[in-house]
């Protein structure tokens, strides 16, 4: 049975208490943009990158491969682009309210991103987010090389982060929430006590029964047993 959190009478997802940890995807979930597409705008490759992103988020492409392919198009872009993109980022409606509600109930908030630490880290700091994981772009002589550094935040890494953060807080998995929009968020949403597909791709909605199809994260506050801060 599918539960739509944006409909009147949406069910309570926690019958007692509130979640101890909420983890969300970043691009098209916590924020309205896809950061790699904003970077690609500067490189003049936005259309190509957007097409690859769409196919990856719908589960048609291997995420790590698709990320490397997209990042390769950014070669030669000056690293000043990070500040420009960060300034243009728009948090999704209700994002700040959800974060504040989780904190008001004594919980913690984390984000896992297939995007980039150079943007995600300052974004997390500005929103008061407790944990983050994201990819890193290689920069040499002030320009992007078109390569990713270190581990790529795949669907499995997102699951590992959820588990690790919950364990570090002493929060049982049953008291965790994962929210995302893409195919690479499905394992994390299935691993959490409650998984919420947020304005998700069709392939994701088919596999996640709790859905929020209106772009307002604050609509998840009451069903999660939280109160507006």
PDB file of C-alpha atoms in Angstrom:
ATOM      1  CA  UNK A   1       0.000   0.000   0.000  1.00  0.00           C
ATOM      2  CA  UNK A   2       1.311   3.442  -0.939  1.00  0.00           C
ATOM      3  CA  UNK A   3       1.196   6.224   1.657  1.00  0.00           C
ATOM      4  CA  UNK A   4       1.118   9.773   0.285  1.00  0.00           C
ATOM      5  CA  UNK A   5       2.310  12.245   2.915  1.00  0.00           C
ATOM      6  CA  UNK A   6       0.947  15.207   0.970  1.00  0.00           C
ATOM      7  CA  UNK A   7      -2.646  13.963   1.209  1.00  0.00           C
ATOM      8  CA  UNK A   8      -5.063  14.784   4.072  1.00  0.00           C
ATOM      9  CA  UNK A   9      -4.992  12.189   6.819  1.00  0.00           C
ATOM     10  CA  UNK A  10      -1.482  10.953   6.020  1.00  0.00           C
ATOM     11  CA  UNK A  11      -0.559   8.179   8.462  1.00  0.00           C
ATOM     12  CA  UNK A  12       1.801   8.646  11.388  1.00  0.00           C
ATOM     13  CA  UNK A  13       5.036   6.906  10.464  1.00  0.00           C
ATOM     14  CA  UNK A  14       6.202   6.689  14.077  1.00  0.00           C
ATOM     15  CA  UNK A  15       3.455   5.769  16.521  1.00  0.00           C
ATOM     16  CA  UNK A  16       5.526   6.790  19.549  1.00  0.00           C
ATOM     17  CA  UNK A  17       8.407   9.203  19.903  1.00  0.00           C
ATOM     18  CA  UNK A  18      10.259  10.707  16.964  1.00  0.00           C
ATOM     19  CA  UNK A  19      13.153   9.695  14.707  1.00  0.00           C
ATOM     20  CA  UNK A  20      16.640   9.920  16.166  1.00  0.00           C
ATOM     21  CA  UNK A  21      18.311  10.357  12.788  1.00  0.00           C
ATOM     22  CA  UNK A  22      17.018  11.717   9.479  1.00  0.00           C
ATOM     23  CA  UNK A  23      19.251  11.406   6.418  1.00  0.00           C
ATOM     24  CA  UNK A  24      18.441  12.955   3.038  1.00  0.00           C
ATOM     25  CA  UNK A  25      19.889  13.071  -0.417  1.00  0.00           C
ATOM     26  CA  UNK A  26      20.983  16.575  -1.471  1.00  0.00           C
ATOM     27  CA  UNK A  27      20.407  17.284  -5.168  1.00  0.00           C
ATOM     28  CA  UNK A  28      16.691  17.591  -6.014  1.00  0.00           C
ATOM     29  CA  UNK A  29      15.823  16.622  -2.429  1.00  0.00           C
ATOM     30  CA  UNK A  30      17.366  18.966   0.131  1.00  0.00           C
ATOM     31  CA  UNK A  31      18.012  21.552  -2.585  1.00  0.00           C
ATOM     32  CA  UNK A  32      16.125  22.283  -5.790  1.00  0.00           C
ATOM     33  CA  UNK A  33      19.161  22.092  -8.073  1.00  0.00           C
ATOM     34  CA  UNK A  34      21.455  19.355  -9.382  1.00  0.00           C
ATOM     35  CA  UNK A  35      24.850  20.797  -8.451  1.00  0.00           C
ATOM     36  CA  UNK A  36      26.739  19.003 -11.220  1.00  0.00           C
ATOM     37  CA  UNK A  37      24.431  20.599 -13.772  1.00  0.00           C
ATOM     38  CA  UNK A  38      25.177  24.033 -12.302  1.00  0.00           C
ATOM     39  CA  UNK A  39      28.909  23.285 -12.630  1.00  0.00           C
ATOM     40  CA  UNK A  40      28.367  21.998 -16.168  1.00  0.00           C
ATOM     41  CA  UNK A  41      26.650  25.272 -17.087  1.00  0.00           C
ATOM     42  CA  UNK A  42      30.023  26.976 -16.673  1.00  0.00           C
ATOM     43  CA  UNK A  43      31.728  24.257 -18.718  1.00  0.00           C
ATOM     44  CA  UNK A  44      29.145  24.551 -21.491  1.00  0.00           C
ATOM     45  CA  UNK A  45      28.145  20.894 -21.084  1.00  0.00           C
ATOM     46  CA  UNK A  46      24.890  21.243 -19.150  1.00  0.00           C
ATOM     47  CA  UNK A  47      22.640  19.554 -21.706  1.00  0.00           C
ATOM     48  CA  UNK A  48      24.869  16.480 -21.964  1.00  0.00           C
ATOM     49  CA  UNK A  49      25.318  16.247 -18.190  1.00  0.00           C
ATOM     50  CA  UNK A  50      21.577  16.670 -17.513  1.00  0.00           C
ATOM     51  CA  UNK A  51      20.782  13.813 -19.885  1.00  0.00           C
ATOM     52  CA  UNK A  52      23.251  11.489 -18.128  1.00  0.00           C
ATOM     53  CA  UNK A  53      21.992  12.575 -14.689  1.00  0.00           C
ATOM     54  CA  UNK A  54      18.390  11.839 -15.633  1.00  0.00           C
ATOM     55  CA  UNK A  55      19.258   8.345 -16.838  1.00  0.00           C
ATOM     56  CA  UNK A  56      21.368   7.621 -13.742  1.00  0.00           C
ATOM     57  CA  UNK A  57      18.676   8.784 -11.320  1.00  0.00           C
ATOM     58  CA  UNK A  58      16.123   6.609 -13.092  1.00  0.00           C
ATOM     59  CA  UNK A  59      18.369   3.588 -12.599  1.00  0.00           C
ATOM     60  CA  UNK A  60      19.344   3.188 -16.257  1.00  0.00           C
ATOM     61  CA  UNK A  61      23.105   3.738 -15.716  1.00  0.00           C
ATOM     62  CA  UNK A  62      25.681   2.671 -13.137  1.00  0.00           C
ATOM     63  CA  UNK A  63      25.992   5.679 -10.834  1.00  0.00           C
ATOM     64  CA  UNK A  64      29.784   5.645 -10.370  1.00  0.00           C
ATOM     65  CA  UNK A  65      30.391   5.324 -14.105  1.00  0.00           C
ATOM     66  CA  UNK A  66      27.897   8.052 -14.895  1.00  0.00           C
ATOM     67  CA  UNK A  67      29.485  10.360 -12.321  1.00  0.00           C
ATOM     68  CA  UNK A  68      32.957   9.926 -13.811  1.00  0.00           C
ATOM     69  CA  UNK A  69      31.543  10.594 -17.277  1.00  0.00           C
ATOM     70  CA  UNK A  70      29.820  13.772 -16.122  1.00  0.00           C
ATOM     71  CA  UNK A  71      32.796  15.030 -14.118  1.00  0.00           C
ATOM     72  CA  UNK A  72      35.091  14.525 -17.127  1.00  0.00           C
ATOM     73  CA  UNK A  73      33.138  17.262 -18.929  1.00  0.00           C
ATOM     74  CA  UNK A  74      34.171  19.758 -16.218  1.00  0.00           C
ATOM     75  CA  UNK A  75      37.869  19.641 -17.060  1.00  0.00           C
ATOM     76  CA  UNK A  76      39.377  23.118 -17.215  1.00  0.00           C
ATOM     77  CA  UNK A  77      36.672  24.891 -15.192  1.00  0.00           C
ATOM     78  CA  UNK A  78      38.208  27.288 -12.601  1.00  0.00           C
ATOM     79  CA  UNK A  79      37.681  26.279  -8.978  1.00  0.00           C
ATOM     80  CA  UNK A  80      36.063  29.678  -8.303  1.00  0.00           C
ATOM     81  CA  UNK A  81      32.944  27.996  -9.722  1.00  0.00           C
ATOM     82  CA  UNK A  82      32.243  26.431  -6.316  1.00  0.00           C
ATOM     83  CA  UNK A  83      31.555  29.776  -4.681  1.00  0.00           C
ATOM     84  CA  UNK A  84      29.385  30.872  -7.588  1.00  0.00           C
ATOM     85  CA  UNK A  85      27.305  27.678  -7.468  1.00  0.00           C
ATOM     86  CA  UNK A  86      26.991  27.774  -3.679  1.00  0.00           C
ATOM     87  CA  UNK A  87      25.613  31.304  -3.886  1.00  0.00           C
ATOM     88  CA  UNK A  88      22.956  30.135  -6.334  1.00  0.00           C
ATOM     89  CA  UNK A  89      21.778  27.115  -4.298  1.00  0.00           C
ATOM     90  CA  UNK A  90      18.146  27.158  -3.152  1.00  0.00           C
ATOM     91  CA  UNK A  91      17.101  24.876  -0.283  1.00  0.00           C
ATOM     92  CA  UNK A  92      13.902  22.995  -1.040  1.00  0.00           C
ATOM     93  CA  UNK A  93      10.790  24.508   0.519  1.00  0.00           C
ATOM     94  CA  UNK A  94      10.410  23.201   4.060  1.00  0.00           C
ATOM     95  CA  UNK A  95      14.015  21.950   4.329  1.00  0.00           C
ATOM     96  CA  UNK A  96      15.003  24.320   7.117  1.00  0.00           C
ATOM     97  CA  UNK A  97      11.737  23.610   8.952  1.00  0.00           C
ATOM     98  CA  UNK A  98      12.326  19.846   8.811  1.00  0.00           C
ATOM     99  CA  UNK A  99      15.922  20.169  10.033  1.00  0.00           C
ATOM    100  CA  UNK A 100      14.819  22.428  12.895  1.00  0.00           C
ATOM    101  CA  UNK A 101      11.979  20.047  13.833  1.00  0.00           C
ATOM    102  CA  UNK A 102      14.356  17.071  13.981  1.00  0.00           C
ATOM    103  CA  UNK A 103      16.753  19.013  16.214  1.00  0.00           C
ATOM    104  CA  UNK A 104      13.935  20.286  18.436  1.00  0.00           C
ATOM    105  CA  UNK A 105      12.974  16.670  19.131  1.00  0.00           C
ATOM    106  CA  UNK A 106      16.563  15.802  20.110  1.00  0.00           C
ATOM    107  CA  UNK A 107      17.374  14.076  16.812  1.00  0.00           C
ATOM    108  CA  UNK A 108      20.198  14.504  14.332  1.00  0.00           C
ATOM    109  CA  UNK A 109      20.234  15.295  10.621  1.00  0.00           C
ATOM    110  CA  UNK A 110      22.611  14.044   7.948  1.00  0.00           C
ATOM    111  CA  UNK A 111      22.983  14.353   4.187  1.00  0.00           C
ATOM    112  CA  UNK A 112      24.521  11.972   1.673  1.00  0.00           C
ATOM    113  CA  UNK A 113      25.286  13.307  -1.751  1.00  0.00           C
ATOM    114  CA  UNK A 114      26.452  12.092  -5.117  1.00  0.00           C
ATOM    115  CA  UNK A 115      27.424  15.740  -5.507  1.00  0.00           C
ATOM    116  CA  UNK A 116      30.506  17.463  -4.206  1.00  0.00           C
ATOM    117  CA  UNK A 117      31.989  18.251  -0.813  1.00  0.00           C
ATOM    118  CA  UNK A 118      33.149  21.657  -2.025  1.00  0.00           C
ATOM    119  CA  UNK A 119      29.482  22.712  -2.136  1.00  0.00           C
ATOM    120  CA  UNK A 120      27.867  20.279   0.324  1.00  0.00           C
ATOM    121  CA  UNK A 121      30.157  21.075   3.289  1.00  0.00           C
ATOM    122  CA  UNK A 122      29.402  24.826   3.447  1.00  0.00           C
ATOM    123  CA  UNK A 123      25.732  24.133   2.663  1.00  0.00           C
ATOM    124  CA  UNK A 124      25.540  21.691   5.590  1.00  0.00           C
ATOM    125  CA  UNK A 125      27.198  24.216   7.889  1.00  0.00           C
ATOM    126  CA  UNK A 126      24.757  26.948   6.891  1.00  0.00           C
ATOM    127  CA  UNK A 127      21.726  24.712   7.574  1.00  0.00           C
ATOM    128  CA  UNK A 128      23.014  23.278  10.867  1.00  0.00           C
ATOM    129  CA  UNK A 129      23.319  19.737   9.495  1.00  0.00           C
ATOM    130  CA  UNK A 130      25.177  17.307  11.761  1.00  0.00           C
ATOM    131  CA  UNK A 131      26.684  14.834   9.259  1.00  0.00           C
ATOM    132  CA  UNK A 132      27.510  14.885   5.561  1.00  0.00           C
ATOM    133  CA  UNK A 133      29.141  12.685   2.942  1.00  0.00           C
ATOM    134  CA  UNK A 134      29.888  13.768  -0.629  1.00  0.00           C
ATOM    135  CA  UNK A 135      32.365  13.319  -3.466  1.00  0.00           C
ATOM    136  CA  UNK A 136      35.456  15.453  -3.996  1.00  0.00           C
ATOM    137  CA  UNK A 137      36.672  16.922  -7.257  1.00  0.00           C
ATOM    138  CA  UNK A 138      40.363  17.024  -8.109  1.00  0.00           C
ATOM    139  CA  UNK A 139      41.757  20.521  -8.617  1.00  0.00           C
ATOM    140  CA  UNK A 140      45.224  21.344  -9.981  1.00  0.00           C
ATOM    141  CA  UNK A 141      46.569  24.858 -10.464  1.00  0.00           C
ATOM    142  CA  UNK A 142      43.168  26.355  -9.706  1.00  0.00           C
ATOM    143  CA  UNK A 143      41.189  24.380 -12.297  1.00  0.00           C
ATOM    144  CA  UNK A 144      39.166  21.158 -12.238  1.00  0.00           C
ATOM    145  CA  UNK A 145      40.939  18.171 -13.793  1.00  0.00           C
ATOM    146  CA  UNK A 146      37.771  16.294 -14.668  1.00  0.00           C
ATOM    147  CA  UNK A 147      38.494  13.572 -12.097  1.00  0.00           C
ATOM    148  CA  UNK A 148      36.951  12.512  -8.783  1.00  0.00           C
ATOM    149  CA  UNK A 149      39.129  11.991  -5.705  1.00  0.00           C
ATOM    150  CA  UNK A 150      38.716   9.062  -3.294  1.00  0.00           C
ATOM    151  CA  UNK A 151      35.601   6.993  -2.805  1.00  0.00           C
ATOM    152  CA  UNK A 152      32.501   7.734  -4.815  1.00  0.00           C
ATOM    153  CA  UNK A 153      29.292   8.099  -2.808  1.00  0.00           C
ATOM    154  CA  UNK A 154      27.345   5.240  -4.370  1.00  0.00           C
ATOM    155  CA  UNK A 155      24.049   3.769  -3.187  1.00  0.00           C
ATOM    156  CA  UNK A 156      25.998   1.344  -0.968  1.00  0.00           C
ATOM    157  CA  UNK A 157      28.056   4.143   0.585  1.00  0.00           C
ATOM    158  CA  UNK A 158      24.813   5.967   1.390  1.00  0.00           C
ATOM    159  CA  UNK A 159      23.614   2.851   3.250  1.00  0.00           C
ATOM    160  CA  UNK A 160      26.937   2.614   5.093  1.00  0.00           C
ATOM    161  CA  UNK A 161      26.747   6.261   6.171  1.00  0.00           C
ATOM    162  CA  UNK A 162      23.211   5.790   7.483  1.00  0.00           C
ATOM    163  CA  UNK A 163      24.311   2.767   9.508  1.00  0.00           C
ATOM    164  CA  UNK A 164      27.524   4.381  10.784  1.00  0.00           C
ATOM    165  CA  UNK A 165      25.872   7.605  11.880  1.00  0.00           C
ATOM    166  CA  UNK A 166      23.000   5.764  13.581  1.00  0.00           C
ATOM    167  CA  UNK A 167      25.482   3.513  15.386  1.00  0.00           C
ATOM    168  CA  UNK A 168      27.606   6.467  16.534  1.00  0.00           C
ATOM    169  CA  UNK A 169      24.484   8.056  18.039  1.00  0.00           C
ATOM    170  CA  UNK A 170      23.133   4.849  19.570  1.00  0.00           C
ATOM    171  CA  UNK A 171      20.002   5.204  17.424  1.00  0.00           C
ATOM    172  CA  UNK A 172      18.383   1.896  16.380  1.00  0.00           C
ATOM    173  CA  UNK A 173      17.759   1.577  12.652  1.00  0.00           C
ATOM    174  CA  UNK A 174      14.034   1.398  13.375  1.00  0.00           C
ATOM    175  CA  UNK A 175      14.250   5.049  14.497  1.00  0.00           C
ATOM    176  CA  UNK A 176      15.952   6.288  11.330  1.00  0.00           C
ATOM    177  CA  UNK A 177      14.477   8.017   8.279  1.00  0.00           C
ATOM    178  CA  UNK A 178      15.958   8.239   4.777  1.00  0.00           C
ATOM    179  CA  UNK A 179      14.606  10.616   2.113  1.00  0.00           C
ATOM    180  CA  UNK A 180      15.629  10.715  -1.543  1.00  0.00           C
ATOM    181  CA  UNK A 181      14.519  11.073  -5.142  1.00  0.00           C
ATOM    182  CA  UNK A 182      16.805   8.875  -7.238  1.00  0.00           C
ATOM    183  CA  UNK A 183      17.409   5.191  -7.887  1.00  0.00           C
ATOM    184  CA  UNK A 184      20.672   5.350  -5.950  1.00  0.00           C
ATOM    185  CA  UNK A 185      18.664   6.354  -2.847  1.00  0.00           C
ATOM    186  CA  UNK A 186      16.457   3.232  -2.875  1.00  0.00           C
ATOM    187  CA  UNK A 187      18.802   0.963  -0.841  1.00  0.00           C
ATOM    188  CA  UNK A 188      19.172   3.670   1.826  1.00  0.00           C
ATOM    189  CA  UNK A 189      15.418   4.213   1.965  1.00  0.00           C
ATOM    190  CA  UNK A 190      14.850   0.459   2.282  1.00  0.00           C
ATOM    191  CA  UNK A 191      17.500   0.186   5.026  1.00  0.00           C
ATOM    192  CA  UNK A 192      16.031   2.951   7.193  1.00  0.00           C
ATOM    193  CA  UNK A 193      13.150   2.453   9.581  1.00  0.00           C
ATOM    194  CA  UNK A 194      11.156   4.752   7.298  1.00  0.00           C
ATOM    195  CA  UNK A 195      12.062   5.555   3.701  1.00  0.00           C
ATOM    196  CA  UNK A 196      10.383   8.461   1.918  1.00  0.00           C
ATOM    197  CA  UNK A 197      10.502   8.926  -1.861  1.00  0.00           C
ATOM    198  CA  UNK A 198      10.522  12.699  -2.405  1.00  0.00           C
ATOM    199  CA  UNK A 199       9.173  13.956  -5.742  1.00  0.00           C
ATOM    200  CA  UNK A 200      10.877  10.849  -7.025  1.00  0.00           C
ATOM    201  CA  UNK A 201      11.526   9.401 -10.440  1.00  0.00           C
ATOM    202  CA  UNK A 202       8.887   6.864 -11.624  1.00  0.00           C
ATOM    203  CA  UNK A 203      11.217   3.897 -11.126  1.00  0.00           C
ATOM    204  CA  UNK A 204      11.709   4.991  -7.505  1.00  0.00           C
ATOM    205  CA  UNK A 205       8.019   5.506  -6.746  1.00  0.00           C
ATOM    206  CA  UNK A 206       7.382   1.947  -7.880  1.00  0.00           C
ATOM    207  CA  UNK A 207       9.695   0.612  -5.164  1.00  0.00           C
ATOM    208  CA  UNK A 208       9.134   2.916  -2.187  1.00  0.00           C
ATOM    209  CA  UNK A 209       5.690   2.886  -0.588  1.00  0.00           C
ATOM    210  CA  UNK A 210       5.921   6.093   1.459  1.00  0.00           C
ATOM    211  CA  UNK A 211       5.926   9.084  -0.878  1.00  0.00           C
ATOM    212  CA  UNK A 212       5.896  12.860  -0.709  1.00  0.00           C
ATOM    213  CA  UNK A 213       5.058  14.134  -4.186  1.00  0.00           C
ATOM    214  CA  UNK A 214       4.704  17.838  -3.360  1.00  0.00           C
ATOM    215  CA  UNK A 215       8.054  19.714  -3.183  1.00  0.00           C
ATOM    216  CA  UNK A 216       7.734  20.773   0.459  1.00  0.00           C
ATOM    217  CA  UNK A 217       9.761  18.833   3.025  1.00  0.00           C
ATOM    218  CA  UNK A 218       7.850  20.358   5.916  1.00  0.00           C
ATOM    219  CA  UNK A 219       4.929  18.099   4.963  1.00  0.00           C
ATOM    220  CA  UNK A 220       6.927  15.218   6.448  1.00  0.00           C
ATOM    221  CA  UNK A 221       7.141  16.845   9.892  1.00  0.00           C
ATOM    222  CA  UNK A 222       3.793  15.751  11.342  1.00  0.00           C
ATOM    223  CA  UNK A 223       3.790  12.205   9.859  1.00  0.00           C
ATOM    224  CA  UNK A 224       7.231  11.692  11.411  1.00  0.00           C
ATOM    225  CA  UNK A 225       5.835  12.501  14.847  1.00  0.00           C
ATOM    226  CA  UNK A 226       7.668  15.830  14.958  1.00  0.00           C
ATOM    227  CA  UNK A 227       6.434  19.326  15.752  1.00  0.00           C
ATOM    228  CA  UNK A 228       7.308  22.523  13.964  1.00  0.00           C
ATOM    229  CA  UNK A 229      10.090  24.218  15.903  1.00  0.00           C
TER     230      UNK A 229
END
